Amino acid sequence: MNTQEQIKQYIASLPEPKRSEMQALHERILQILPNSKLWFLDGKDAQGKIVTNPNIGYGSYAIKYADGTSKDFYQIGISANTTGISVYIMGIKDKAYLAKTYKEKLGKASVTGYCIKFKTLNDINLDVLAAAIKDGVGQTI
């Protein structure tokens, strides 16, 4: 199964209204990043144990580790969780940047170093989320 099919199957497996919200968010990110690489991580480790929620990724950048090694990973990720939806904006060096720049304008969302979490799309300003996504991708180019 290719990545697009995995994403489609994952979204279809979600209960409503989360299914529609994740589909809408997926489509919005594809508009923002139309030529980006797609990722699907099923949330399982090498032994097949579930260690995280499945997530969809967009774009690609190299994560550099302290030991000098690196690996390719997505720039933007989305995941459904028990309380709502998480948007991951990877690669921003300043861990306070997202909160300082976007928290007040986003709406009802919690913002950490690289994660924006909200209950429903109606709780946030989608244009501000789009700006945060573009900003994050711009910092990893």
mmCIF file of N, CA and C in Angstrom:
data_model
loop_
_atom_site.group_PDB
_atom_site.id
_atom_site.type_symbol
_atom_site.label_atom_id
_atom_site.label_comp_id
_atom_site.label_asym_id
_atom_site.label_seq_id
_atom_site.Cartn_x
_atom_site.Cartn_y
_atom_site.Cartn_z
ATOM 1 N N MET A 1 0.863 -1.185 0.000
ATOM 2 C CA MET A 1 0.000 0.000 0.000
ATOM 3 C C MET A 1 0.906 1.244 0.000
ATOM 4 N N ASN A 2 0.624 2.170 -0.909
ATOM 5 C CA ASN A 2 1.449 3.374 -0.952
ATOM 6 C C ASN A 2 1.019 4.380 0.131
ATOM 7 N N THR A 3 1.808 5.423 0.276
ATOM 8 C CA THR A 3 1.590 6.402 1.347
ATOM 9 C C THR A 3 0.215 7.065 1.239
ATOM 10 N N GLN A 4 -0.191 7.462 0.031
ATOM 11 C CA GLN A 4 -1.496 8.113 -0.129
ATOM 12 C C GLN A 4 -2.631 7.179 0.293
ATOM 13 N N GLU A 5 -2.500 5.890 -0.033
ATOM 14 C CA GLU A 5 -3.529 4.918 0.369
ATOM 15 C C GLU A 5 -3.547 4.726 1.884
ATOM 16 N N GLN A 6 -2.358 4.714 2.505
ATOM 17 C CA GLN A 6 -2.281 4.586 3.966
ATOM 18 C C GLN A 6 -2.949 5.779 4.640
ATOM 19 N N ILE A 7 -2.694 6.976 4.120
ATOM 20 C CA ILE A 7 -3.294 8.189 4.680
ATOM 21 C C ILE A 7 -4.813 8.136 4.540
ATOM 22 N N LYS A 8 -5.283 7.768 3.358
ATOM 23 C CA LYS A 8 -6.719 7.676 3.110
ATOM 24 C C LYS A 8 -7.369 6.667 4.060
ATOM 25 N N GLN A 9 -6.730 5.516 4.231
ATOM 26 C CA GLN A 9 -7.251 4.470 5.123
ATOM 27 C C GLN A 9 -7.259 4.943 6.584
ATOM 28 N N TYR A 10 -6.172 5.624 7.000
ATOM 29 C CA TYR A 10 -6.096 6.141 8.368
ATOM 30 C C TYR A 10 -7.223 7.136 8.633
ATOM 31 N N ILE A 11 -7.392 8.099 7.751
ATOM 32 C CA ILE A 11 -8.444 9.097 7.946
ATOM 33 C C ILE A 11 -9.817 8.428 7.958
ATOM 34 N N ALA A 12 -10.043 7.487 7.051
ATOM 35 C CA ALA A 12 -11.337 6.783 6.986
ATOM 36 C C ALA A 12 -11.617 5.981 8.252
ATOM 37 N N SER A 13 -10.568 5.560 8.966
ATOM 38 C CA SER A 13 -10.747 4.753 10.172
ATOM 39 C C SER A 13 -11.160 5.577 11.393
ATOM 40 N N LEU A 14 -11.041 6.898 11.287
ATOM 41 C CA LEU A 14 -11.352 7.756 12.431
ATOM 42 C C LEU A 14 -12.861 7.958 12.576
ATOM 43 N N PRO A 15 -13.333 8.070 13.808
ATOM 44 C CA PRO A 15 -14.761 8.351 14.008
ATOM 45 C C PRO A 15 -15.075 9.805 13.654
ATOM 46 N N GLU A 16 -16.307 10.052 13.265
ATOM 47 C CA GLU A 16 -16.746 11.439 13.055
ATOM 48 C C GLU A 16 -16.915 12.099 14.417
ATOM 49 N N PRO A 17 -16.706 13.390 14.548
ATOM 50 C CA PRO A 17 -16.382 14.368 13.508
ATOM 51 C C PRO A 17 -14.887 14.472 13.204
ATOM 52 N N LYS A 18 -14.065 13.694 13.944
ATOM 53 C CA LYS A 18 -12.614 13.798 13.751
ATOM 54 C C LYS A 18 -12.204 13.436 12.323
ATOM 55 N N ARG A 19 -12.898 12.480 11.716
ATOM 56 C CA ARG A 19 -12.584 12.079 10.346
ATOM 57 C C ARG A 19 -12.678 13.275 9.393
ATOM 58 N N SER A 20 -13.783 13.987 9.449
ATOM 59 C CA SER A 20 -13.981 15.146 8.565
ATOM 60 C C SER A 20 -12.978 16.254 8.857
ATOM 61 N N GLU A 21 -12.670 16.445 10.119
ATOM 62 C CA GLU A 21 -11.718 17.487 10.495
ATOM 63 C C GLU A 21 -10.307 17.159 10.003
ATOM 64 N N MET A 22 -9.895 15.904 10.172
ATOM 65 C CA MET A 22 -8.570 15.499 9.695
ATOM 66 C C MET A 22 -8.506 15.571 8.168
ATOM 67 N N GLN A 23 -9.583 15.195 7.493
ATOM 68 C CA GLN A 23 -9.609 15.279 6.030
ATOM 69 C C GLN A 23 -9.489 16.739 5.580
ATOM 70 N N ALA A 24 -10.219 17.612 6.229
ATOM 71 C CA ALA A 24 -10.166 19.040 5.883
ATOM 72 C C ALA A 24 -8.770 19.604 6.146
ATOM 73 N N LEU A 25 -8.179 19.238 7.264
ATOM 74 C CA LEU A 25 -6.838 19.725 7.590
ATOM 75 C C LEU A 25 -5.811 19.172 6.598
ATOM 76 N N HIS A 26 -5.929 17.900 6.264
ATOM 77 C CA HIS A 26 -5.043 17.270 5.278
ATOM 78 C C HIS A 26 -5.123 18.024 3.947
ATOM 79 N N GLU A 27 -6.322 18.295 3.485
ATOM 80 C CA GLU A 27 -6.501 19.015 2.222
ATOM 81 C C GLU A 27 -5.934 20.426 2.297
ATOM 82 N N ARG A 28 -6.105 21.079 3.428
ATOM 83 C CA ARG A 28 -5.578 22.442 3.592
ATOM 84 C C ARG A 28 -4.051 22.442 3.542
ATOM 85 N N ILE A 29 -3.434 21.479 4.191
ATOM 86 C CA ILE A 29 -1.968 21.422 4.186
ATOM 87 C C ILE A 29 -1.456 21.093 2.785
ATOM 88 N N LEU A 30 -2.170 20.241 2.065
ATOM 89 C CA LEU A 30 -1.776 19.953 0.674
ATOM 90 C C LEU A 30 -1.851 21.203 -0.191
ATOM 91 N N GLN A 31 -2.772 22.108 0.119
ATOM 92 C CA GLN A 31 -2.849 23.385 -0.609
ATOM 93 C C GLN A 31 -1.666 24.285 -0.254
ATOM 94 N N ILE A 32 -1.290 24.279 1.024
ATOM 95 C CA ILE A 32 -0.183 25.110 1.498
ATOM 96 C C ILE A 32 1.153 24.576 0.970
ATOM 97 N N LEU A 33 1.296 23.251 0.955
ATOM 98 C CA LEU A 33 2.544 22.593 0.557
ATOM 99 C C LEU A 33 2.263 21.604 -0.583
ATOM 100 N N PRO A 34 1.890 22.096 -1.750
ATOM 101 C CA PRO A 34 1.389 21.225 -2.815
ATOM 102 C C PRO A 34 2.366 20.187 -3.360
ATOM 103 N N ASN A 35 3.648 20.444 -3.316
ATOM 104 C CA ASN A 35 4.609 19.501 -3.896
ATOM 105 C C ASN A 35 5.446 18.796 -2.839
ATOM 106 N N SER A 36 4.957 18.780 -1.612
ATOM 107 C CA SER A 36 5.758 18.211 -0.536
ATOM 108 C C SER A 36 5.656 16.681 -0.518
ATOM 109 N N LYS A 37 6.708 16.067 -0.008
ATOM 110 C CA LYS A 37 6.722 14.624 0.185
ATOM 111 C C LYS A 37 5.685 14.274 1.251
ATOM 112 N N LEU A 38 4.936 13.184 1.023
ATOM 113 C CA LEU A 38 3.969 12.703 2.019
ATOM 114 C C LEU A 38 4.574 11.558 2.820
ATOM 115 N N TRP A 39 4.247 11.531 4.097
ATOM 116 C CA TRP A 39 4.697 10.484 5.010
ATOM 117 C C TRP A 39 3.467 9.911 5.707
ATOM 118 N N PHE A 40 3.545 8.639 6.097
ATOM 119 C CA PHE A 40 2.564 8.086 7.023
ATOM 120 C C PHE A 40 3.315 7.225 8.014
ATOM 121 N N LEU A 41 3.186 7.555 9.285
ATOM 122 C CA LEU A 41 3.795 6.773 10.361
ATOM 123 C C LEU A 41 2.665 6.137 11.153
ATOM 124 N N ASP A 42 2.697 4.807 11.237
ATOM 125 C CA ASP A 42 1.583 4.096 11.875
ATOM 126 C C ASP A 42 1.628 4.101 13.393
ATOM 127 N N GLY A 43 2.682 4.648 13.984
ATOM 128 C CA GLY A 43 2.777 4.753 15.438
ATOM 129 C C GLY A 43 3.372 3.537 16.114
ATOM 130 N N LYS A 44 3.870 2.567 15.318
ATOM 131 C CA LYS A 44 4.431 1.339 15.885
ATOM 132 C C LYS A 44 5.955 1.368 15.820
ATOM 133 N N ASP A 45 6.586 0.757 16.831
ATOM 134 C CA ASP A 45 8.039 0.659 16.826
ATOM 135 C C ASP A 45 8.467 -0.561 16.004
ATOM 136 N N ALA A 46 9.759 -0.851 15.989
ATOM 137 C CA ALA A 46 10.297 -1.946 15.174
ATOM 138 C C ALA A 46 9.733 -3.317 15.580
ATOM 139 N N GLN A 47 9.291 -3.439 16.824
ATOM 140 C CA GLN A 47 8.714 -4.697 17.292
ATOM 141 C C GLN A 47 7.197 -4.767 17.058
ATOM 142 N N GLY A 48 6.626 -3.720 16.459
ATOM 143 C CA GLY A 48 5.194 -3.709 16.183
ATOM 144 C C GLY A 48 4.341 -3.210 17.341
ATOM 145 N N LYS A 49 4.989 -2.725 18.405
ATOM 146 C CA LYS A 49 4.267 -2.201 19.567
ATOM 147 C C LYS A 49 3.851 -0.758 19.283
ATOM 148 N N ILE A 50 2.609 -0.407 19.633
ATOM 149 C CA ILE A 50 2.133 0.964 19.439
ATOM 150 C C ILE A 50 2.797 1.869 20.473
ATOM 151 N N VAL A 51 3.511 2.884 19.976
ATOM 152 C CA VAL A 51 4.226 3.805 20.860
ATOM 153 C C VAL A 51 3.745 5.243 20.727
ATOM 154 N N THR A 52 2.958 5.532 19.691
ATOM 155 C CA THR A 52 2.438 6.876 19.475
ATOM 156 C C THR A 52 1.202 6.793 18.595
ATOM 157 N N ASN A 53 0.459 7.881 18.510
ATOM 158 C CA ASN A 53 -0.671 7.930 17.582
ATOM 159 C C ASN A 53 -0.139 7.937 16.150
ATOM 160 N N PRO A 54 -0.864 7.320 15.209
ATOM 161 C CA PRO A 54 -0.454 7.424 13.808
ATOM 162 C C PRO A 54 -0.420 8.891 13.387
ATOM 163 N N ASN A 55 0.486 9.228 12.459
ATOM 164 C CA ASN A 55 0.511 10.597 11.982
ATOM 165 C C ASN A 55 0.884 10.699 10.517
ATOM 166 N N ILE A 56 0.382 11.781 9.921
ATOM 167 C CA ILE A 56 0.607 12.101 8.518
ATOM 168 C C ILE A 56 1.648 13.202 8.486
ATOM 169 N N GLY A 57 2.630 13.060 7.600
ATOM 170 C CA GLY A 57 3.674 14.065 7.500
ATOM 171 C C GLY A 57 3.756 14.664 6.107
ATOM 172 N N TYR A 58 4.293 15.881 6.065
ATOM 173 C CA TYR A 58 4.420 16.651 4.819
ATOM 174 C C TYR A 58 5.803 17.287 4.778
ATOM 175 N N GLY A 59 6.445 17.222 3.613
ATOM 176 C CA GLY A 59 7.753 17.845 3.457
ATOM 177 C C GLY A 59 8.854 16.938 3.973
ATOM 178 N N SER A 60 10.073 17.438 3.956
ATOM 179 C CA SER A 60 11.213 16.639 4.399
ATOM 180 C C SER A 60 12.354 17.573 4.805
ATOM 181 N N TYR A 61 13.000 17.226 5.891
ATOM 182 C CA TYR A 61 14.209 17.932 6.301
ATOM 183 C C TYR A 61 15.060 16.961 7.103
ATOM 184 N N ALA A 62 16.316 17.285 7.278
ATOM 185 C CA ALA A 62 17.235 16.405 7.998
ATOM 186 C C ALA A 62 17.287 16.803 9.468
ATOM 187 N N ILE A 63 16.900 15.870 10.335
ATOM 188 C CA ILE A 63 17.069 16.066 11.778
ATOM 189 C C ILE A 63 18.527 15.746 12.084
ATOM 190 N N LYS A 64 19.202 16.659 12.741
ATOM 191 C CA LYS A 64 20.592 16.440 13.108
ATOM 192 C C LYS A 64 20.670 16.166 14.608
ATOM 193 N N TYR A 65 21.303 15.049 14.954
ATOM 194 C CA TYR A 65 21.423 14.642 16.352
ATOM 195 C C TYR A 65 22.758 15.105 16.937
ATOM 196 N N ALA A 66 22.819 15.143 18.267
ATOM 197 C CA ALA A 66 24.018 15.612 18.965
ATOM 198 C C ALA A 66 25.244 14.766 18.629
ATOM 199 N N ASP A 67 25.048 13.486 18.322
ATOM 200 C CA ASP A 67 26.194 12.620 18.012
ATOM 201 C C ASP A 67 26.707 12.784 16.579
ATOM 202 N N GLY A 68 26.088 13.742 15.836
ATOM 203 C CA GLY A 68 26.540 14.017 14.481
ATOM 204 C C GLY A 68 25.772 13.282 13.393
ATOM 205 N N THR A 69 24.947 12.324 13.785
ATOM 206 C CA THR A 69 24.149 11.605 12.789
ATOM 207 C C THR A 69 22.920 12.425 12.429
ATOM 208 N N SER A 70 22.273 12.043 11.347
ATOM 209 C CA SER A 70 21.042 12.725 10.947
ATOM 210 C C SER A 70 20.114 11.734 10.265
ATOM 211 N N LYS A 71 18.836 12.103 10.165
ATOM 212 C CA LYS A 71 17.869 11.298 9.425
ATOM 213 C C LYS A 71 16.823 12.229 8.828
ATOM 214 N N ASP A 72 16.249 11.799 7.723
ATOM 215 C CA ASP A 72 15.179 12.569 7.108
ATOM 216 C C ASP A 72 13.894 12.369 7.885
ATOM 217 N N PHE A 73 13.115 13.437 8.007
ATOM 218 C CA PHE A 73 11.843 13.381 8.716
ATOM 219 C C PHE A 73 10.938 14.439 8.112
ATOM 220 N N TYR A 74 9.656 14.382 8.448
ATOM 221 C CA TYR A 74 8.739 15.387 7.904
ATOM 222 C C TYR A 74 8.911 16.737 8.580
ATOM 223 N N GLN A 75 8.519 17.801 7.853
ATOM 224 C CA GLN A 75 8.550 19.154 8.402
ATOM 225 C C GLN A 75 7.274 19.453 9.176
ATOM 226 N N ILE A 76 6.129 19.009 8.643
ATOM 227 C CA ILE A 76 4.823 19.233 9.260
ATOM 228 C C ILE A 76 4.157 17.876 9.446
ATOM 229 N N GLY A 77 3.527 17.686 10.590
ATOM 230 C CA GLY A 77 2.800 16.446 10.840
ATOM 231 C C GLY A 77 1.463 16.741 11.478
ATOM 232 N N ILE A 78 0.490 15.847 11.235
ATOM 233 C CA ILE A 78 -0.803 15.962 11.913
ATOM 234 C C ILE A 78 -1.185 14.604 12.473
ATOM 235 N N SER A 79 -1.886 14.635 13.586
ATOM 236 C CA SER A 79 -2.293 13.405 14.241
ATOM 237 C C SER A 79 -3.582 13.635 15.028
ATOM 238 N N ALA A 80 -4.466 12.663 14.936
ATOM 239 C CA ALA A 80 -5.662 12.675 15.788
ATOM 240 C C ALA A 80 -5.259 12.091 17.136
ATOM 241 N N ASN A 81 -5.754 12.677 18.214
ATOM 242 C CA ASN A 81 -5.489 12.129 19.542
ATOM 243 C C ASN A 81 -6.795 12.082 20.327
ATOM 244 N N THR A 82 -6.746 11.617 21.542
ATOM 245 C CA THR A 82 -7.986 11.421 22.308
ATOM 246 C C THR A 82 -8.751 12.713 22.559
ATOM 247 N N THR A 83 -8.043 13.842 22.636
ATOM 248 C CA THR A 83 -8.726 15.098 22.936
ATOM 249 C C THR A 83 -8.896 16.014 21.740
ATOM 250 N N GLY A 84 -8.372 15.648 20.586
ATOM 251 C CA GLY A 84 -8.504 16.515 19.418
ATOM 252 C C GLY A 84 -7.504 16.195 18.337
ATOM 253 N N ILE A 85 -6.807 17.230 17.877
ATOM 254 C CA ILE A 85 -5.848 17.114 16.781
ATOM 255 C C ILE A 85 -4.560 17.834 17.172
ATOM 256 N N SER A 86 -3.435 17.238 16.792
ATOM 257 C CA SER A 86 -2.133 17.867 16.992
ATOM 258 C C SER A 86 -1.514 18.170 15.640
ATOM 259 N N VAL A 87 -0.903 19.345 15.532
ATOM 260 C CA VAL A 87 -0.134 19.731 14.357
ATOM 261 C C VAL A 87 1.302 19.919 14.837
ATOM 262 N N TYR A 88 2.214 19.186 14.214
ATOM 263 C CA TYR A 88 3.627 19.251 14.584
ATOM 264 C C TYR A 88 4.372 20.087 13.549
ATOM 265 N N ILE A 89 5.113 21.068 14.007
ATOM 266 C CA ILE A 89 5.923 21.909 13.138
ATOM 267 C C ILE A 89 7.369 21.682 13.570
ATOM 268 N N MET A 90 8.054 20.856 12.802
ATOM 269 C CA MET A 90 9.366 20.369 13.190
ATOM 270 C C MET A 90 10.488 21.294 12.712
ATOM 271 N N GLY A 91 11.591 21.258 13.433
ATOM 272 C CA GLY A 91 12.805 21.921 12.986
ATOM 273 C C GLY A 91 12.990 23.358 13.420
ATOM 274 N N ILE A 92 12.066 23.905 14.192
ATOM 275 C CA ILE A 92 12.238 25.278 14.677
ATOM 276 C C ILE A 92 13.221 25.235 15.843
ATOM 277 N N LYS A 93 14.292 25.976 15.722
ATOM 278 C CA LYS A 93 15.369 25.925 16.734
ATOM 279 C C LYS A 93 14.944 26.520 18.082
ATOM 280 N N ASP A 94 14.262 27.662 18.049
ATOM 281 C CA ASP A 94 13.839 28.351 19.266
ATOM 282 C C ASP A 94 12.540 27.708 19.762
ATOM 283 N N LYS A 95 12.618 26.965 20.858
ATOM 284 C CA LYS A 95 11.460 26.208 21.359
ATOM 285 C C LYS A 95 10.338 27.100 21.899
ATOM 286 N N ALA A 96 10.592 28.385 22.071
ATOM 287 C CA ALA A 96 9.545 29.304 22.524
ATOM 288 C C ALA A 96 8.914 30.052 21.346
ATOM 289 N N TYR A 97 9.477 29.901 20.156
ATOM 290 C CA TYR A 97 9.061 30.697 19.001
ATOM 291 C C TYR A 97 7.580 30.522 18.637
ATOM 292 N N LEU A 98 7.113 29.297 18.510
ATOM 293 C CA LEU A 98 5.715 29.075 18.116
ATOM 294 C C LEU A 98 4.749 29.737 19.081
ATOM 295 N N ALA A 99 4.968 29.507 20.360
ATOM 296 C CA ALA A 99 4.073 30.086 21.368
ATOM 297 C C ALA A 99 4.137 31.614 21.353
ATOM 298 N N LYS A 100 5.342 32.161 21.293
ATOM 299 C CA LYS A 100 5.496 33.623 21.295
ATOM 300 C C LYS A 100 4.849 34.253 20.063
ATOM 301 N N THR A 101 4.987 33.598 18.936
ATOM 302 C CA THR A 101 4.555 34.190 17.670
ATOM 303 C C THR A 101 3.080 33.941 17.353
ATOM 304 N N TYR A 102 2.547 32.778 17.733
ATOM 305 C CA TYR A 102 1.213 32.402 17.245
ATOM 306 C C TYR A 102 0.152 32.100 18.301
ATOM 307 N N LYS A 103 0.534 31.820 19.531
ATOM 308 C CA LYS A 103 -0.447 31.365 20.529
ATOM 309 C C LYS A 103 -1.627 32.325 20.690
ATOM 310 N N GLU A 104 -1.345 33.600 20.829
ATOM 311 C CA GLU A 104 -2.419 34.575 21.074
ATOM 312 C C GLU A 104 -3.370 34.714 19.885
ATOM 313 N N LYS A 105 -2.884 34.482 18.676
ATOM 314 C CA LYS A 105 -3.699 34.669 17.469
ATOM 315 C C LYS A 105 -4.400 33.394 17.014
ATOM 316 N N LEU A 106 -3.972 32.244 17.534
ATOM 317 C CA LEU A 106 -4.501 30.962 17.066
ATOM 318 C C LEU A 106 -5.932 30.672 17.508
ATOM 319 N N GLY A 107 -6.270 31.081 18.704
ATOM 320 C CA GLY A 107 -7.573 30.721 19.262
ATOM 321 C C GLY A 107 -7.379 29.744 20.409
ATOM 322 N N LYS A 108 -8.313 28.824 20.565
ATOM 323 C CA LYS A 108 -8.265 27.868 21.675
ATOM 324 C C LYS A 108 -7.361 26.698 21.312
ATOM 325 N N ALA A 109 -6.060 26.893 21.571
ATOM 326 C CA ALA A 109 -5.064 25.868 21.279
ATOM 327 C C ALA A 109 -3.961 25.930 22.318
ATOM 328 N N SER A 110 -3.356 24.782 22.589
ATOM 329 C CA SER A 110 -2.150 24.787 23.412
ATOM 330 C C SER A 110 -0.969 24.706 22.451
ATOM 331 N N VAL A 111 0.086 25.437 22.772
ATOM 332 C CA VAL A 111 1.235 25.519 21.888
ATOM 333 C C VAL A 111 2.496 25.233 22.692
ATOM 334 N N THR A 112 3.261 24.219 22.230
ATOM 335 C CA THR A 112 4.542 23.901 22.866
ATOM 336 C C THR A 112 5.646 24.187 21.856
ATOM 337 N N GLY A 113 6.836 23.686 22.106
ATOM 338 C CA GLY A 113 7.984 23.955 21.247
ATOM 339 C C GLY A 113 7.774 23.635 19.785
ATOM 340 N N TYR A 114 7.048 22.543 19.504
ATOM 341 C CA TYR A 114 6.815 22.181 18.107
ATOM 342 C C TYR A 114 5.399 21.667 17.848
ATOM 343 N N CYS A 115 4.510 21.756 18.812
ATOM 344 C CA CYS A 115 3.168 21.184 18.674
ATOM 345 C C CYS A 115 2.071 22.205 18.966
ATOM 346 N N ILE A 116 1.079 22.216 18.075
ATOM 347 C CA ILE A 116 -0.132 23.017 18.269
ATOM 348 C C ILE A 116 -1.264 22.015 18.416
ATOM 349 N N LYS A 117 -1.913 22.029 19.569
ATOM 350 C CA LYS A 117 -2.962 21.050 19.861
ATOM 351 C C LYS A 117 -4.274 21.785 20.110
ATOM 352 N N PHE A 118 -5.342 21.274 19.501
ATOM 353 C CA PHE A 118 -6.656 21.882 19.654
ATOM 354 C C PHE A 118 -7.721 20.797 19.579
ATOM 355 N N LYS A 119 -8.912 21.128 20.087
ATOM 356 C CA LYS A 119 -9.996 20.148 20.122
ATOM 357 C C LYS A 119 -10.674 20.002 18.757
ATOM 358 N N THR A 120 -10.955 21.126 18.106
ATOM 359 C CA THR A 120 -11.666 21.104 16.835
ATOM 360 C C THR A 120 -11.184 22.262 15.958
ATOM 361 N N LEU A 121 -11.308 22.114 14.662
ATOM 362 C CA LEU A 121 -10.891 23.183 13.749
ATOM 363 C C LEU A 121 -11.641 24.484 14.012
ATOM 364 N N ASN A 122 -12.869 24.385 14.507
ATOM 365 C CA ASN A 122 -13.656 25.582 14.812
ATOM 366 C C ASN A 122 -13.065 26.404 15.954
ATOM 367 N N ASP A 123 -12.182 25.784 16.734
ATOM 368 C CA ASP A 123 -11.568 26.472 17.873
ATOM 369 C C ASP A 123 -10.384 27.352 17.483
ATOM 370 N N ILE A 124 -9.897 27.194 16.244
ATOM 371 C CA ILE A 124 -8.685 27.921 15.868
ATOM 372 C C ILE A 124 -8.893 28.752 14.609
ATOM 373 N N ASN A 125 -7.977 29.699 14.427
ATOM 374 C CA ASN A 125 -7.953 30.517 13.221
ATOM 375 C C ASN A 125 -7.088 29.778 12.199
ATOM 376 N N LEU A 126 -7.715 29.235 11.158
ATOM 377 C CA LEU A 126 -6.999 28.425 10.172
ATOM 378 C C LEU A 126 -5.972 29.222 9.372
ATOM 379 N N ASP A 127 -6.218 30.505 9.180
ATOM 380 C CA ASP A 127 -5.241 31.330 8.474
ATOM 381 C C ASP A 127 -3.969 31.507 9.306
ATOM 382 N N VAL A 128 -4.124 31.629 10.612
ATOM 383 C CA VAL A 128 -2.959 31.734 11.496
ATOM 384 C C VAL A 128 -2.212 30.402 11.526
ATOM 385 N N LEU A 129 -2.949 29.288 11.559
ATOM 386 C CA LEU A 129 -2.307 27.975 11.506
ATOM 387 C C LEU A 129 -1.521 27.832 10.200
ATOM 388 N N ALA A 130 -2.109 28.242 9.095
ATOM 389 C CA ALA A 130 -1.424 28.184 7.797
ATOM 390 C C ALA A 130 -0.145 29.021 7.824
ATOM 391 N N ALA A 131 -0.201 30.199 8.434
ATOM 392 C CA ALA A 131 0.982 31.058 8.541
ATOM 393 C C ALA A 131 2.073 30.371 9.376
ATOM 394 N N ALA A 132 1.674 29.723 10.471
ATOM 395 C CA ALA A 132 2.635 29.017 11.331
ATOM 396 C C ALA A 132 3.286 27.860 10.555
ATOM 397 N N ILE A 133 2.504 27.152 9.765
ATOM 398 C CA ILE A 133 3.032 26.052 8.956
ATOM 399 C C ILE A 133 4.052 26.575 7.938
ATOM 400 N N LYS A 134 3.675 27.613 7.208
ATOM 401 C CA LYS A 134 4.587 28.203 6.207
ATOM 402 C C LYS A 134 5.869 28.707 6.895
ATOM 403 N N ASP A 135 5.711 29.351 8.025
ATOM 404 C CA ASP A 135 6.840 29.886 8.780
ATOM 405 C C ASP A 135 7.778 28.747 9.200
ATOM 406 N N GLY A 136 7.200 27.677 9.739
ATOM 407 C CA GLY A 136 8.000 26.538 10.183
ATOM 408 C C GLY A 136 8.768 25.894 9.040
ATOM 409 N N VAL A 137 8.093 25.695 7.915
ATOM 410 C CA VAL A 137 8.750 25.111 6.740
ATOM 411 C C VAL A 137 9.869 26.037 6.265
ATOM 412 N N GLY A 138 9.613 27.319 6.274
ATOM 413 C CA GLY A 138 10.633 28.287 5.870
ATOM 414 C C GLY A 138 11.881 28.241 6.724
ATOM 415 N N GLN A 139 11.727 27.848 7.990
ATOM 416 C CA GLN A 139 12.887 27.789 8.895
ATOM 417 C C GLN A 139 13.729 26.533 8.700
ATOM 418 N N THR A 140 13.220 25.558 7.944
ATOM 419 C CA THR A 140 13.977 24.321 7.749
ATOM 420 C C THR A 140 14.515 24.164 6.338
ATOM 421 N N ILE A 141 14.330 25.189 5.514
ATOM 422 C CA ILE A 141 14.825 25.104 4.137
ATOM 423 C C ILE A 141 16.292 25.452 4.083
#
